[in-house]
Amino acid sequence: MNYEEMKQALIEAAEAAGVREYEIYSEESSAQSVETYLHEISQFSSETGFGICLRCIWNGKPGYAATEVCSKEEAARLVSAAIANAELIESADEVSLHEAGDTYEEKTTQAEETAPTKDLIRLALACQEAAYAADERVADGTQSAVMVTEKTVRIYNSRGLDLKNRISGSAAYVSAIVKQDGSMYDGMEYRFAPIPEISADETAREAVERAVSTIGAGTAATGRYPVVLKDTQMGALLRSFFEVFSAENAQKGLSLLRGREGENIAAECLTLVDDPFYPGYPAQQPFDAEGVATRKKNVIEKGVLRTLLHNRKTAAKAKAASTGNAARAGYAGAVTIAPYSFYIEPGTQTQEELFAKAEGGIYVTQLQGLHAGTNAVTGDFSLECRGFVIEGGRAARPVQSFTIAGNFFELLKKIEAVGNEVKFGVPRGGTRYGAPCVRVSEMAVAGE
Amino acid sequence: MIEIAKELAQEVLDAALASGADFAELYAEDTRQNRISMVDSGIDAVQDQRKAGAGVRILKGTRSVYASTALLTREGLLACAKRVADTLDSVRENDGVRLDERIFGDVHPIRIVPSSVQGARKADLLREACYAAREYHEEISQVQGSILDVDRRILIANSEGLYTTDRQIRTRISVNAVASGGGENQSGYYAPGRRMGLEMFELISPKEVGRKAARQAVTMLHAGYCPAGKMTVAIENGFGGVIFHEACGHSLEASAVSMGQSQFAGKLGQQIANSKLTAIDDGTIPNAWGSMNIDDEGVPAQKKILIENGILKSYMVDRLNGRRMGLPSTGSGRRQDYTFEPTSRMTNTYIANGPDRNEDIIASIEYGLYAKSMGGGSVNPVTGEFNFAVTEGYLIRGGRIAEPVRGASLIGKGSEVLMNIDMIGQNLMTAQGMCGAASGSIPTDVGQPLIRVSSITVGGR
């Protein structure tokens, strides 16, 4: 049974059960990845997936049931499961489905065609050879990987909506290990770009340089210092704390930004943007997980909180319009909230200018354990780092095995300067986080 | 139910072997997952998912090819097998696979199968936990909770003739409580689980789960910041075992060791930890969160002594990395679901009871940190640098537990910290977590008795 047949089976089963309001959300995906070890391909994997979720509104309550099995019996089972699940819901929140009629912005970048497997293999091997060639200390254990993914999302509902969007992504990683005097050092670099545009040499060289740069690293001394956070790491912090910008978390009392729209919550140099149509991004999304038209907006503008991110439910509660940020964590997940390309707008400062006013401070190039060392409810974080001591206006001495600790809301206010180039992290679903390097006036460091 | 007859499995394996692989495996899965969530004292979401599909893997020497599909039909499976076979070039005559059904037995009895219970009854258990958290203290401003049950059926067939199935049921309840005051939030979390059905709640009181999360949130709301720098730290039992999981466990997984990506590669038989330390990975403990009858490659679960009195005794080995290392599988091949290729993972991993009395451990510390509750962590197995979060801490002053301090990460290098674990107490207890790595997110237990780490970096402020 294919998607269309399963859709019809679900519609028939829903109508037969007396369900008047329903939505059929599905994701069809495929992914391929190749991994190298030593000088050959060690692993190849290829995945095709399909999942479908029925969401019904039953006596005003939402009920979900999802499956990967397509058959008439399964469609009937899904309808009764969704009804039973709706009957458990106690929340008084008003929930409804989105009616067709939105005008959707045109995508400026289409999803890529999936690259042939041989191109993945060629790039992965080229990365691997380039890594070995980059430095004689590069050791076995060094690995390169290349992957491509694509996903087609479909939303159909009983209020006339029938939408489809295809997104894609492709990336290469080099994880380099170098050995010196019996110790091992590692460095990772990635590129998220169409396969033909990825330079194996550049990616591999940067990974190896990163590993080599940690040789002889000491530990930072415990104290308070100015800190320059590397672009990717500031983006990683945004990823860990994005929920503070979710209206759902705010309404539930899980974000300290509740009711603070219009207030100064960050330094004036900080503008935070959410853009579903970021130029060149092959995962642009004209509609959100409820089918609402999406748009670019400033979440923080020159330090002022302009809006939280809304879906239909939170918008109705706040008597506002949805910002088109409904999202699902996979086809089976409930409708929640997520951004698209969520990034700090670049400023004007070069790396040198950022370093110039951070003499004696620390350039943090890697944060670890973000899933455990951050708490979006409190804003607190305490994170393992790697980086460099800034001396003479440059990243002078490598340091590791130290932590930075603070509070995300305080950090937003302590950002003094913003770099001039945004770098994005690897997307998950259609969401990715980006930032330029930023200088923070002071942070607590624990080390030696 | 997975209905893949032996004959079809044979056909799929033959097709997978067609181009010269020396091993083929079919893994099929049909999993039901149900999660009821509560917030603002009301049930607000029910997630209900059936995940069904299969993965076909072939090995040739130490190379592997994996493909997965959500189509559990004959056509879907054969297409998947062809996809893997087509990636290997040479063509080999294949004698044909002959499968023999094997039944490994089930040491994890389930009395109350969650799918046989009405959602309303599960919701009642969750309500009990969340209300208890809410009522714990007036400063509790929000409580989120969920009750999860997973019913996973797997079928594994391989070209060595194996044809077997297993059914794995687990249940978990979690409460996240928020305390608010003075423009600040603090949170507390507790989430026990078992490889059991709903009879789990005869052992675990939902009310206690709620109170435990709430107590932590309220305590932390009135705590100061944790100091920063190197300190002596006493780490409590239960989730404290995350220190071993991160500082050592991941580095003993064959996936890291076989590629030379582990600080402990080539160290079997050598002393890598304080001689008081014995650590075990045991997938056989009846009804424990990380237990199983067979792993996701069809190998029976084992109890392995990883470190005995400080000496490294065993790695955790899966089939593919075992080939690289010349070692047999230790029943450690695991995966989140059929979309992942299996690799070596932990099960229930813990530091065994040691020689020290718990009261002596606290009394021995003039000034330090008592880490009572822990969150997750991570490690870089190459360098051994690890971190994990303390979510509830107290200062120790003059050998006594003193005022509470807020969370901070503890960081260190595995090879150094294992030597610094210099006192080991006697109240071994395990706690439940989800461990994320190359083959996805899987249930694992961590555990230990109270231990003392003579020196570790505390990421306070």
Short mmCIF file of N, CA and C in Angstrom, two decimals, chain A residues 43, chain B residues 4 8-18 21-29 53-60 63-69 77-78 80-85 88 92 94 97 99 152 154-164 294-300 317-321 323 329 331-335 337-344 439:
data_model
loop_
_atom_site.label_atom_id
_atom_site.label_comp_id
_atom_site.label_asym_id
_atom_site.label_seq_id
_atom_site.Cartn_x
_atom_site.Cartn_y
_atom_site.Cartn_z
N GLN A 43 32.26 1.35 6.18
CA GLN A 43 30.84 1.17 6.40
C GLN A 43 30.03 1.94 5.38
N ILE B 4 7.93 -13.20 9.73
CA ILE B 4 8.88 -13.49 8.67
C ILE B 4 9.26 -14.96 8.84
N LEU B 8 11.47 -17.32 4.20
CA LEU B 8 11.66 -15.97 3.66
C LEU B 8 12.98 -15.39 4.18
N ALA B 9 13.26 -15.59 5.45
CA ALA B 9 14.51 -15.10 6.03
C ALA B 9 15.71 -15.69 5.29
N GLN B 10 15.61 -16.99 4.97
CA GLN B 10 16.69 -17.66 4.22
C GLN B 10 16.88 -17.02 2.85
N GLU B 11 15.75 -16.75 2.22
CA GLU B 11 15.78 -16.14 0.90
C GLU B 11 16.45 -14.77 0.95
N VAL B 12 16.10 -14.00 1.96
CA VAL B 12 16.67 -12.65 2.13
C VAL B 12 18.17 -12.73 2.38
N LEU B 13 18.57 -13.65 3.24
CA LEU B 13 20.00 -13.79 3.54
C LEU B 13 20.78 -14.25 2.31
N ASP B 14 20.20 -15.18 1.56
CA ASP B 14 20.85 -15.63 0.32
C ASP B 14 21.04 -14.47 -0.65
N ALA B 15 19.99 -13.65 -0.78
CA ALA B 15 20.08 -12.51 -1.69
C ALA B 15 21.16 -11.53 -1.21
N ALA B 16 21.26 -11.36 0.11
CA ALA B 16 22.24 -10.44 0.66
C ALA B 16 23.67 -10.94 0.43
N LEU B 17 23.81 -12.28 0.42
CA LEU B 17 25.15 -12.88 0.26
C LEU B 17 25.57 -12.99 -1.21
N ALA B 18 24.65 -12.67 -2.12
CA ALA B 18 24.87 -12.97 -3.54
C ALA B 18 26.16 -12.41 -4.12
N ALA B 21 29.62 -11.47 0.16
CA ALA B 21 29.83 -11.16 1.58
C ALA B 21 30.08 -12.47 2.33
N ASP B 22 30.77 -12.40 3.48
CA ASP B 22 30.99 -13.63 4.22
C ASP B 22 30.06 -13.78 5.42
N PHE B 23 29.19 -12.79 5.60
CA PHE B 23 28.20 -12.88 6.68
C PHE B 23 27.02 -12.00 6.31
N ALA B 24 25.82 -12.49 6.61
CA ALA B 24 24.63 -11.67 6.39
C ALA B 24 23.71 -11.80 7.59
N GLU B 25 22.98 -10.72 7.86
CA GLU B 25 22.10 -10.71 9.03
C GLU B 25 20.82 -9.97 8.67
N LEU B 26 19.71 -10.52 9.12
CA LEU B 26 18.42 -9.84 8.98
C LEU B 26 17.91 -9.51 10.38
N TYR B 27 17.57 -8.26 10.59
CA TYR B 27 17.02 -7.83 11.88
C TYR B 27 15.69 -7.18 11.59
N ALA B 28 14.62 -7.72 12.16
CA ALA B 28 13.31 -7.11 11.94
C ALA B 28 12.71 -6.73 13.29
N GLU B 29 11.88 -5.73 13.26
CA GLU B 29 11.40 -5.18 14.52
C GLU B 29 9.97 -4.69 14.37
N GLY B 53 9.93 -2.35 10.87
CA GLY B 53 10.77 -2.39 9.69
C GLY B 53 11.90 -3.37 9.89
N ALA B 54 12.83 -3.36 8.96
CA ALA B 54 13.92 -4.32 9.03
C ALA B 54 15.22 -3.72 8.50
N GLY B 55 16.31 -4.29 8.95
CA GLY B 55 17.62 -3.91 8.45
C GLY B 55 18.37 -5.15 8.00
N VAL B 56 19.04 -5.04 6.88
CA VAL B 56 19.86 -6.16 6.40
C VAL B 56 21.31 -5.70 6.40
N ARG B 57 22.17 -6.53 6.96
CA ARG B 57 23.58 -6.17 7.03
C ARG B 57 24.43 -7.28 6.44
N ILE B 58 25.44 -6.91 5.70
CA ILE B 58 26.43 -7.91 5.29
C ILE B 58 27.81 -7.45 5.74
N LEU B 59 28.65 -8.42 6.00
CA LEU B 59 30.04 -8.14 6.34
C LEU B 59 30.93 -8.85 5.33
N LYS B 60 31.99 -8.18 4.98
CA LYS B 60 33.04 -8.86 4.22
C LYS B 60 34.33 -8.45 4.88
N ARG B 63 34.59 -4.94 6.57
CA ARG B 63 33.73 -3.93 5.96
C ARG B 63 32.27 -4.31 6.17
N SER B 64 31.43 -3.31 6.34
CA SER B 64 30.03 -3.62 6.54
C SER B 64 29.16 -2.77 5.64
N VAL B 65 28.06 -3.36 5.23
CA VAL B 65 27.07 -2.64 4.44
C VAL B 65 25.72 -2.86 5.11
N TYR B 66 24.97 -1.78 5.29
CA TYR B 66 23.70 -1.88 6.01
C TYR B 66 22.61 -1.14 5.24
N ALA B 67 21.45 -1.74 5.18
CA ALA B 67 20.32 -1.03 4.57
C ALA B 67 19.08 -1.33 5.38
N SER B 68 18.22 -0.33 5.51
CA SER B 68 16.99 -0.56 6.27
C SER B 68 15.77 -0.12 5.47
N THR B 69 14.66 -0.69 5.83
CA THR B 69 13.40 -0.39 5.15
C THR B 69 12.24 -0.48 6.12
N LEU B 77 11.81 -6.61 1.82
CA LEU B 77 12.99 -7.25 2.40
C LEU B 77 14.00 -7.65 1.33
N LEU B 78 13.49 -8.20 0.24
CA LEU B 78 14.40 -8.63 -0.83
C LEU B 78 15.06 -7.42 -1.50
N CYS B 80 15.77 -4.67 -0.05
CA CYS B 80 16.76 -4.23 0.93
C CYS B 80 18.02 -5.11 0.82
N ALA B 81 17.82 -6.42 0.72
CA ALA B 81 18.94 -7.35 0.59
C ALA B 81 19.72 -7.07 -0.69
N LYS B 82 18.99 -6.76 -1.76
CA LYS B 82 19.65 -6.49 -3.03
C LYS B 82 20.48 -5.20 -2.93
N ARG B 83 19.93 -4.22 -2.19
CA ARG B 83 20.66 -2.96 -2.04
C ARG B 83 22.02 -3.18 -1.38
N VAL B 84 22.05 -4.02 -0.36
CA VAL B 84 23.35 -4.26 0.29
C VAL B 84 24.27 -5.09 -0.62
N ALA B 85 23.68 -6.09 -1.25
CA ALA B 85 24.51 -6.96 -2.09
C ALA B 85 25.13 -6.18 -3.25
N LEU B 88 28.57 -4.49 -2.96
CA LEU B 88 29.82 -5.28 -3.06
C LEU B 88 29.92 -5.80 -4.48
N ARG B 92 29.90 -14.41 -5.83
CA ARG B 92 30.36 -15.65 -5.25
C ARG B 92 29.24 -16.68 -5.30
N ASN B 94 27.04 -19.28 -3.66
CA ASN B 94 26.60 -19.34 -2.28
C ASN B 94 25.82 -20.65 -2.12
N VAL B 97 21.73 -20.51 2.69
CA VAL B 97 21.73 -20.47 4.15
C VAL B 97 20.68 -21.45 4.66
N LEU B 99 18.63 -22.14 8.11
CA LEU B 99 18.38 -21.56 9.43
C LEU B 99 17.84 -22.59 10.40
N ARG B 152 8.81 -4.09 22.50
CA ARG B 152 9.66 -4.24 21.32
C ARG B 152 9.80 -5.72 21.00
N ILE B 154 11.57 -8.35 18.38
CA ILE B 154 12.62 -8.41 17.37
C ILE B 154 12.78 -9.83 16.85
N LEU B 155 13.24 -9.91 15.61
CA LEU B 155 13.55 -11.20 15.00
C LEU B 155 14.93 -11.05 14.38
N ILE B 156 15.80 -12.02 14.65
CA ILE B 156 17.14 -11.97 14.09
C ILE B 156 17.46 -13.29 13.41
N ALA B 157 17.90 -13.18 12.17
CA ALA B 157 18.36 -14.38 11.45
C ALA B 157 19.70 -14.04 10.83
N ASN B 158 20.63 -15.00 10.82
CA ASN B 158 21.90 -14.71 10.15
C ASN B 158 22.44 -15.92 9.43
N SER B 159 23.47 -15.67 8.63
CA SER B 159 23.99 -16.71 7.75
C SER B 159 24.75 -17.79 8.49
N GLU B 160 24.89 -17.63 9.81
CA GLU B 160 25.46 -18.73 10.60
C GLU B 160 24.38 -19.72 11.01
N GLY B 161 23.15 -19.45 10.56
CA GLY B 161 22.06 -20.40 10.83
C GLY B 161 21.11 -19.96 11.92
N LEU B 162 21.41 -18.84 12.57
CA LEU B 162 20.57 -18.38 13.68
C LEU B 162 19.22 -17.88 13.18
N TYR B 163 18.16 -18.26 13.84
CA TYR B 163 16.82 -17.72 13.59
C TYR B 163 16.15 -17.64 14.95
N THR B 164 15.95 -16.46 15.47
CA THR B 164 15.41 -16.35 16.82
C THR B 164 14.63 -15.06 17.00
N ILE B 294 18.78 -11.48 24.61
CA ILE B 294 19.80 -11.52 23.57
C ILE B 294 20.07 -10.09 23.13
N ASP B 295 21.27 -9.86 22.61
CA ASP B 295 21.54 -8.52 22.11
C ASP B 295 20.95 -8.37 20.71
N ASP B 296 21.16 -7.24 20.07
CA ASP B 296 20.51 -6.99 18.78
C ASP B 296 21.25 -7.64 17.61
N GLU B 297 22.21 -8.54 17.95
CA GLU B 297 22.83 -9.40 16.94
C GLU B 297 22.50 -10.86 17.24
N GLY B 298 21.61 -11.07 18.23
CA GLY B 298 21.19 -12.43 18.55
C GLY B 298 22.12 -13.19 19.48
N VAL B 299 23.04 -12.49 20.13
CA VAL B 299 23.97 -13.15 21.05
C VAL B 299 23.42 -13.00 22.47
N PRO B 300 23.40 -14.11 23.26
CA PRO B 300 22.86 -14.01 24.62
C PRO B 300 23.61 -12.96 25.45
N VAL B 317 32.20 -6.07 23.41
CA VAL B 317 32.50 -6.36 22.01
C VAL B 317 31.24 -6.75 21.22
N ASP B 318 31.10 -6.17 20.04
CA ASP B 318 30.06 -6.57 19.10
C ASP B 318 30.70 -7.39 17.99
N ARG B 319 29.89 -7.86 17.06
CA ARG B 319 30.42 -8.77 16.04
C ARG B 319 31.46 -8.12 15.11
N LEU B 320 31.10 -6.97 14.54
CA LEU B 320 32.00 -6.35 13.55
C LEU B 320 33.33 -5.93 14.19
N ASN B 321 33.25 -5.23 15.32
CA ASN B 321 34.49 -4.79 15.95
C ASN B 321 35.26 -5.95 16.54
N ARG B 323 35.59 -8.72 15.01
CA ARG B 323 36.41 -9.17 13.87
C ARG B 323 37.69 -8.35 13.79
N SER B 329 32.15 -11.88 20.30
CA SER B 329 31.16 -10.94 20.83
C SER B 329 30.94 -11.22 22.32
N GLY B 331 28.11 -10.14 23.64
CA GLY B 331 26.67 -9.86 23.76
C GLY B 331 26.42 -8.38 23.96
N SER B 332 27.24 -7.55 23.32
CA SER B 332 27.15 -6.10 23.52
C SER B 332 26.66 -5.36 22.28
N GLY B 333 26.18 -6.09 21.26
CA GLY B 333 25.73 -5.43 20.04
C GLY B 333 24.33 -4.87 20.23
N ARG B 334 24.20 -3.57 20.23
CA ARG B 334 22.87 -2.98 20.49
C ARG B 334 22.58 -1.86 19.49
N ARG B 335 21.28 -1.55 19.35
CA ARG B 335 20.86 -0.47 18.46
C ARG B 335 19.52 0.07 18.96
N ASP B 337 16.96 1.09 17.00
CA ASP B 337 15.90 0.44 16.24
C ASP B 337 16.47 -0.02 14.91
N TYR B 338 15.59 -0.50 14.04
CA TYR B 338 16.04 -1.13 12.80
C TYR B 338 16.73 -0.18 11.83
N THR B 339 16.60 1.12 12.05
CA THR B 339 17.28 2.05 11.14
C THR B 339 18.76 2.20 11.47
N PHE B 340 19.20 1.61 12.57
CA PHE B 340 20.60 1.71 12.98
C PHE B 340 21.33 0.38 12.84
N GLU B 341 22.57 0.45 12.39
CA GLU B 341 23.44 -0.72 12.40
C GLU B 341 23.91 -0.90 13.85
N PRO B 342 23.95 -2.14 14.34
CA PRO B 342 24.33 -2.31 15.74
C PRO B 342 25.82 -2.03 15.97
N THR B 343 26.16 -1.63 17.19
CA THR B 343 27.58 -1.59 17.55
C THR B 343 27.70 -1.86 19.05
N SER B 344 28.92 -1.89 19.55
CA SER B 344 29.13 -2.27 20.95
C SER B 344 28.63 -1.18 21.89
N SER B 439 24.90 3.96 17.47
CA SER B 439 23.74 3.15 17.11
C SER B 439 22.46 3.62 17.79
#
